[in-house]
Tab-separated table of C-alpha atoms in Angstrom:
chain	number	residue	atom	x	y	z
A	1	UNK	CA	1.838	-19.355	-4.454
A	2	UNK	CA	2.202	-16.246	-6.896
A	3	UNK	CA	4.912	-15.163	-8.905
A	4	UNK	CA	6.091	-11.723	-8.484
A	5	UNK	CA	8.313	-9.817	-11.321
A	6	UNK	CA	9.356	-6.553	-9.921
A	7	UNK	CA	10.401	-4.362	-12.677
A	8	UNK	CA	12.216	-1.292	-11.532
A	9	UNK	CA	12.068	2.521	-13.156
A	10	UNK	CA	14.349	4.655	-14.834
A	11	UNK	CA	17.642	5.480	-12.921
A	12	UNK	CA	17.282	2.515	-10.391
A	13	UNK	CA	18.338	-1.286	-10.318
A	14	UNK	CA	16.786	-4.405	-9.138
A	15	UNK	CA	18.402	-3.420	-5.828
A	16	UNK	CA	16.008	-0.832	-5.128
A	17	UNK	CA	13.322	-3.856	-4.296
A	18	UNK	CA	15.452	-5.102	-1.457
A	19	UNK	CA	13.055	-4.341	1.501
A	20	UNK	CA	10.025	-5.845	-0.359
A	21	UNK	CA	11.268	-8.858	-1.552
A	22	UNK	CA	11.582	-10.395	1.920
A	23	UNK	CA	7.925	-9.665	2.389
A	24	UNK	CA	6.826	-11.455	-0.547
A	25	UNK	CA	8.772	-14.532	-0.192
A	26	UNK	CA	8.012	-14.739	3.711
A	27	UNK	CA	4.291	-15.073	2.325
A	28	UNK	CA	5.297	-18.181	0.449
A	29	UNK	CA	5.612	-16.358	-3.076
A	30	UNK	CA	8.465	-16.557	-5.871
A	31	UNK	CA	9.994	-13.420	-6.533
A	32	UNK	CA	12.179	-11.967	-9.261
A	33	UNK	CA	13.420	-8.331	-9.006
A	34	UNK	CA	16.058	-8.183	-12.081
A	35	UNK	CA	18.235	-5.043	-13.078
A	36	UNK	CA	17.451	-4.343	-16.725
A	37	UNK	CA	19.952	-3.644	-19.424
A	38	UNK	CA	22.104	-0.642	-18.498
A	39	UNK	CA	21.755	-0.971	-14.594
A	40	UNK	CA	22.785	-2.595	-11.729
A	41	UNK	CA	24.906	-5.552	-12.565
A	42	UNK	CA	24.345	-4.822	-16.225
A	43	UNK	CA	25.364	-1.340	-15.930
A	44	UNK	CA	28.668	-2.303	-18.263
A	45	UNK	CA	25.939	-2.882	-20.918
A	46	UNK	CA	24.685	0.882	-20.826
A	47	UNK	CA	25.075	2.443	-24.214
A	48	UNK	CA	23.075	4.675	-26.760
A	49	UNK	CA	21.349	1.643	-28.685
A	50	UNK	CA	19.730	0.672	-25.076
A	51	UNK	CA	16.066	1.706	-25.281
A	52	UNK	CA	12.450	0.346	-23.997
A	53	UNK	CA	12.430	-2.151	-26.823
A	54	UNK	CA	15.832	-3.718	-24.879
A	55	UNK	CA	14.161	-3.753	-21.448
A	56	UNK	CA	11.091	-5.219	-22.762
A	57	UNK	CA	13.006	-8.083	-24.438
A	58	UNK	CA	15.065	-8.166	-20.964
A	59	UNK	CA	11.817	-9.342	-19.144
A	60	UNK	CA	10.281	-11.421	-21.633
A	61	UNK	CA	13.286	-13.529	-21.898
A	62	UNK	CA	13.483	-13.803	-18.096
A	63	UNK	CA	9.708	-15.261	-18.185
A	64	UNK	CA	10.673	-17.782	-20.971
A	65	UNK	CA	13.941	-18.725	-19.391
A	66	UNK	CA	12.477	-19.446	-15.891
A	67	UNK	CA	9.026	-20.500	-17.518
A	68	UNK	CA	7.217	-18.317	-15.468
A	69	UNK	CA	3.376	-18.332	-15.448
A	70	UNK	CA	0.456	-16.626	-13.781
A	71	UNK	CA	2.902	-13.828	-13.082
A	72	UNK	CA	1.869	-10.364	-10.961
A	73	UNK	CA	3.974	-7.916	-13.069
A	74	UNK	CA	4.775	-5.001	-11.333
A	75	UNK	CA	6.230	-2.046	-13.097
A	76	UNK	CA	7.400	1.114	-11.513
A	77	UNK	CA	7.370	4.720	-12.698
A	78	UNK	CA	9.399	4.487	-16.307
A	79	UNK	CA	8.595	0.710	-16.321
A	80	UNK	CA	4.879	1.007	-16.543
A	81	UNK	CA	6.120	1.142	-20.374
A	82	UNK	CA	8.017	-1.842	-20.141
A	83	UNK	CA	5.366	-3.936	-18.346
A	84	UNK	CA	2.632	-2.744	-20.789
A	85	UNK	CA	4.631	-4.210	-23.725
A	86	UNK	CA	5.548	-7.095	-22.007
A	87	UNK	CA	2.105	-8.032	-21.310
A	88	UNK	CA	1.456	-7.422	-25.176
A	89	UNK	CA	4.066	-10.029	-25.835
A	90	UNK	CA	3.003	-12.697	-23.398
A	91	UNK	CA	-0.470	-12.023	-22.021
A	92	UNK	CA	-1.006	-15.791	-21.352
A	93	UNK	CA	1.599	-15.664	-18.808
A	94	UNK	CA	0.427	-12.581	-16.760
A	95	UNK	CA	-2.144	-13.121	-14.167
A	96	UNK	CA	-2.095	-9.171	-13.208
A	97	UNK	CA	-0.459	-5.877	-14.057
A	98	UNK	CA	0.460	-3.538	-11.304
A	99	UNK	CA	1.125	-0.147	-12.319
A	100	UNK	CA	3.581	1.206	-9.350
A	101	UNK	CA	3.375	5.124	-9.375
A	102	UNK	CA	3.881	4.272	-13.012
A	103	UNK	CA	3.487	5.751	-16.799
A	104	UNK	CA	0.336	4.211	-18.190
A	105	UNK	CA	0.795	4.358	-22.029
A	106	UNK	CA	-1.828	3.835	-25.006
A	107	UNK	CA	-0.652	1.973	-27.910
A	108	UNK	CA	2.511	3.672	-29.758
A	109	UNK	CA	3.020	6.138	-27.126
A	110	UNK	CA	6.593	6.917	-25.387
A	111	UNK	CA	7.487	8.205	-22.358
A	112	UNK	CA	7.394	11.560	-23.662
A	113	UNK	CA	3.752	11.466	-24.525
A	114	UNK	CA	2.818	10.023	-20.974
A	115	UNK	CA	4.883	12.627	-19.234
A	116	UNK	CA	5.752	15.770	-21.179
A	117	UNK	CA	8.192	16.966	-18.343
A	118	UNK	CA	10.538	14.087	-19.865
A	119	UNK	CA	11.321	15.936	-23.217
A	120	UNK	CA	12.915	18.469	-20.998
A	121	UNK	CA	15.372	15.877	-19.740
A	122	UNK	CA	15.956	14.779	-23.296
A	123	UNK	CA	16.765	18.306	-24.370
A	124	UNK	CA	19.066	18.988	-21.580
A	125	UNK	CA	21.184	16.005	-22.588
A	126	UNK	CA	21.337	16.987	-26.147
A	127	UNK	CA	22.947	20.099	-24.754
A	128	UNK	CA	25.841	17.995	-23.048
A	129	UNK	CA	28.855	15.985	-24.308
A	130	UNK	CA	27.001	12.445	-23.839
A	131	UNK	CA	23.614	13.362	-25.581
A	132	UNK	CA	22.328	9.859	-25.399
A	133	UNK	CA	22.077	9.491	-21.377
A	134	UNK	CA	20.474	11.241	-18.802
A	135	UNK	CA	21.640	11.619	-14.944
A	136	UNK	CA	19.478	10.810	-12.291
A	137	UNK	CA	17.260	13.464	-11.113
A	138	UNK	CA	18.866	16.126	-8.296
A	139	UNK	CA	17.545	15.996	-4.505
A	140	UNK	CA	14.601	18.347	-4.005
A	141	UNK	CA	13.671	19.743	-0.498
A	142	UNK	CA	11.390	17.821	1.589
A	143	UNK	CA	8.808	16.535	1.283
A	144	UNK	CA	9.959	15.182	-2.227
A	145	UNK	CA	13.714	14.399	-1.493
A	146	UNK	CA	15.504	12.128	-3.816
A	147	UNK	CA	12.643	10.141	-5.773
A	148	UNK	CA	10.538	10.609	-2.569
A	149	UNK	CA	12.977	9.523	-0.243
A	150	UNK	CA	13.838	11.889	2.691
A	151	UNK	CA	15.430	9.825	5.130
A	152	UNK	CA	19.508	10.919	5.334
A	153	UNK	CA	20.610	7.081	5.350
A	154	UNK	CA	18.046	5.889	2.855
A	155	UNK	CA	19.376	8.602	0.229
A	156	UNK	CA	22.935	7.821	0.975
A	157	UNK	CA	21.948	4.136	0.092
A	158	UNK	CA	19.751	5.083	-2.964
A	159	UNK	CA	22.717	7.264	-4.413
A	160	UNK	CA	24.568	3.638	-4.778
A	161	UNK	CA	21.750	2.023	-6.688
A	162	UNK	CA	21.271	5.291	-9.262
A	163	UNK	CA	22.753	5.394	-12.584
A	164	UNK	CA	22.144	7.105	-15.594
A	165	UNK	CA	19.110	6.529	-18.041
A	166	UNK	CA	19.453	6.126	-22.150
A	167	UNK	CA	17.368	8.671	-24.009
A	168	UNK	CA	16.258	5.959	-26.116
A	169	UNK	CA	14.270	4.327	-23.655
A	170	UNK	CA	11.964	7.420	-23.169
A	171	UNK	CA	11.603	7.869	-27.052
A	172	UNK	CA	10.448	4.456	-28.160
A	173	UNK	CA	6.796	3.634	-28.527
A	174	UNK	CA	4.934	1.093	-26.502
A	175	UNK	CA	3.396	-1.783	-28.160
A	176	UNK	CA	-0.015	-2.545	-27.043
A	177	UNK	CA	-1.688	-4.268	-30.237
A	178	UNK	CA	-2.391	-7.734	-28.924
A	179	UNK	CA	-6.243	-7.694	-28.179
A	180	UNK	CA	-5.574	-10.671	-25.351
A	181	UNK	CA	-3.611	-8.105	-23.200
A	182	UNK	CA	-7.199	-6.090	-22.468
A	183	UNK	CA	-8.089	-9.406	-20.489
A	184	UNK	CA	-5.381	-9.036	-17.833
A	185	UNK	CA	-6.630	-7.445	-14.593
A	186	UNK	CA	-4.711	-4.595	-13.359
A	187	UNK	CA	-4.282	-2.470	-9.958
A	188	UNK	CA	-2.914	1.280	-9.990
A	189	UNK	CA	-0.758	2.255	-6.890
A	190	UNK	CA	-0.130	6.007	-6.230
A	191	UNK	CA	2.096	7.619	-4.037
A	192	UNK	CA	0.253	10.910	-3.048
A	193	UNK	CA	3.387	13.049	-2.521
A	194	UNK	CA	4.845	14.246	-5.644
A	195	UNK	CA	6.355	17.541	-7.345
A	196	UNK	CA	4.754	19.801	-9.321
A	197	UNK	CA	5.126	19.022	-12.843
A	198	UNK	CA	4.352	15.558	-12.720
A	199	UNK	CA	1.098	14.575	-14.673
A	200	UNK	CA	-0.837	11.555	-13.758
A	201	UNK	CA	-3.332	10.421	-16.102
A	202	UNK	CA	-6.812	9.654	-14.446
A	203	UNK	CA	-7.503	6.194	-14.269
A	204	UNK	CA	-10.688	5.006	-16.129
A	205	UNK	CA	-13.442	3.703	-14.090
A	206	UNK	CA	-13.592	0.426	-15.754
A	207	UNK	CA	-10.555	-1.643	-16.674
A	208	UNK	CA	-10.004	-2.792	-20.235
A	209	UNK	CA	-11.704	-6.065	-19.314
A	210	UNK	CA	-14.740	-4.579	-17.993
A	211	UNK	CA	-14.068	-5.072	-14.267
A	212	UNK	CA	-13.954	-2.036	-11.911
A	213	UNK	CA	-10.894	0.133	-11.586
A	214	UNK	CA	-8.683	-0.785	-8.859
A	215	UNK	CA	-6.941	2.002	-7.435
A	216	UNK	CA	-4.654	2.182	-4.317
A	217	UNK	CA	-2.936	4.989	-2.687
A	218	UNK	CA	0.213	5.132	-0.500
A	219	UNK	CA	0.816	8.213	1.885
A	220	UNK	CA	4.546	8.653	0.517
A	221	UNK	CA	6.950	9.576	-2.092
A	222	UNK	CA	7.987	7.911	-5.166
A	223	UNK	CA	10.267	5.310	-4.366
A	224	UNK	CA	7.555	3.973	-2.052
A	225	UNK	CA	9.426	0.309	-1.866
A	226	UNK	CA	11.937	2.158	0.165
A	227	UNK	CA	9.926	4.372	2.068
A	228	UNK	CA	6.656	2.023	3.067
A	229	UNK	CA	8.032	-1.561	2.031
A	230	UNK	CA	5.433	-3.230	4.209
A	231	UNK	CA	2.443	-1.246	3.052
A	232	UNK	CA	3.522	-1.743	-0.447
A	233	UNK	CA	3.894	-5.331	0.034
A	234	UNK	CA	0.518	-5.862	1.565
A	235	UNK	CA	-0.893	-3.983	-1.673
A	236	UNK	CA	0.816	-6.217	-3.924
A	237	UNK	CA	-0.165	-9.516	-1.788
A	238	UNK	CA	-3.641	-8.277	-2.352
A	239	UNK	CA	-3.336	-7.569	-6.006
A	240	UNK	CA	-2.416	-11.570	-6.085
A	241	UNK	CA	-4.967	-12.497	-3.935
A	242	UNK	CA	-7.863	-10.566	-5.454
A	243	UNK	CA	-7.029	-9.947	-9.012
A	244	UNK	CA	-10.761	-8.868	-9.994
A	245	UNK	CA	-11.815	-7.188	-7.082
A	246	UNK	CA	-12.799	-3.376	-6.838
């Protein structure tokens, strides 16, 4: 039995994983899908002081409180920054890192460094009455939709999940200064349908631990946990089964 810890990205909440959790649990695994501070059941905690460090603390606290070990730690989108810093804090508790269509930072980088278009969102917020928060991105024409979701009913549901993103989350740097984190195997899952302007860094052919890179693709948009939950779940289970397989 593995323990999956699923960390949602910007503007989302733990509810976005609702279609994935049953697949993983039915395979006999424990699954945690918390909402980070400022989202979902913690939306009342949203404020200008909420940043990347807040969200890292959320996840590290959960790992300690539940005494989680051998964790398959999954970060979607912005949460690639979160899970990187979490692994830096508690590498001994992480069995596998999964970057799910995620930002993949180096030590000291912020979301703006990894995804430069993020600065445009920050600049736009700065011109508003609430300069510390960024509303969810607007729906785009197909095939991009709302965060890659194009089904009408799914878009209606997704709108009930989304909320504003604190600017501070996108400005604080990641910490990756613990050499032990390099030993943690990792998988990159890419969603192939993405709008222009979204930058994806090439994945190095070799992981930091010396193993061949593990890169998988899903033929869908960004929120693959909503559009392709079964296929995504199988890739997550594959990661748990064969953490060092190419």
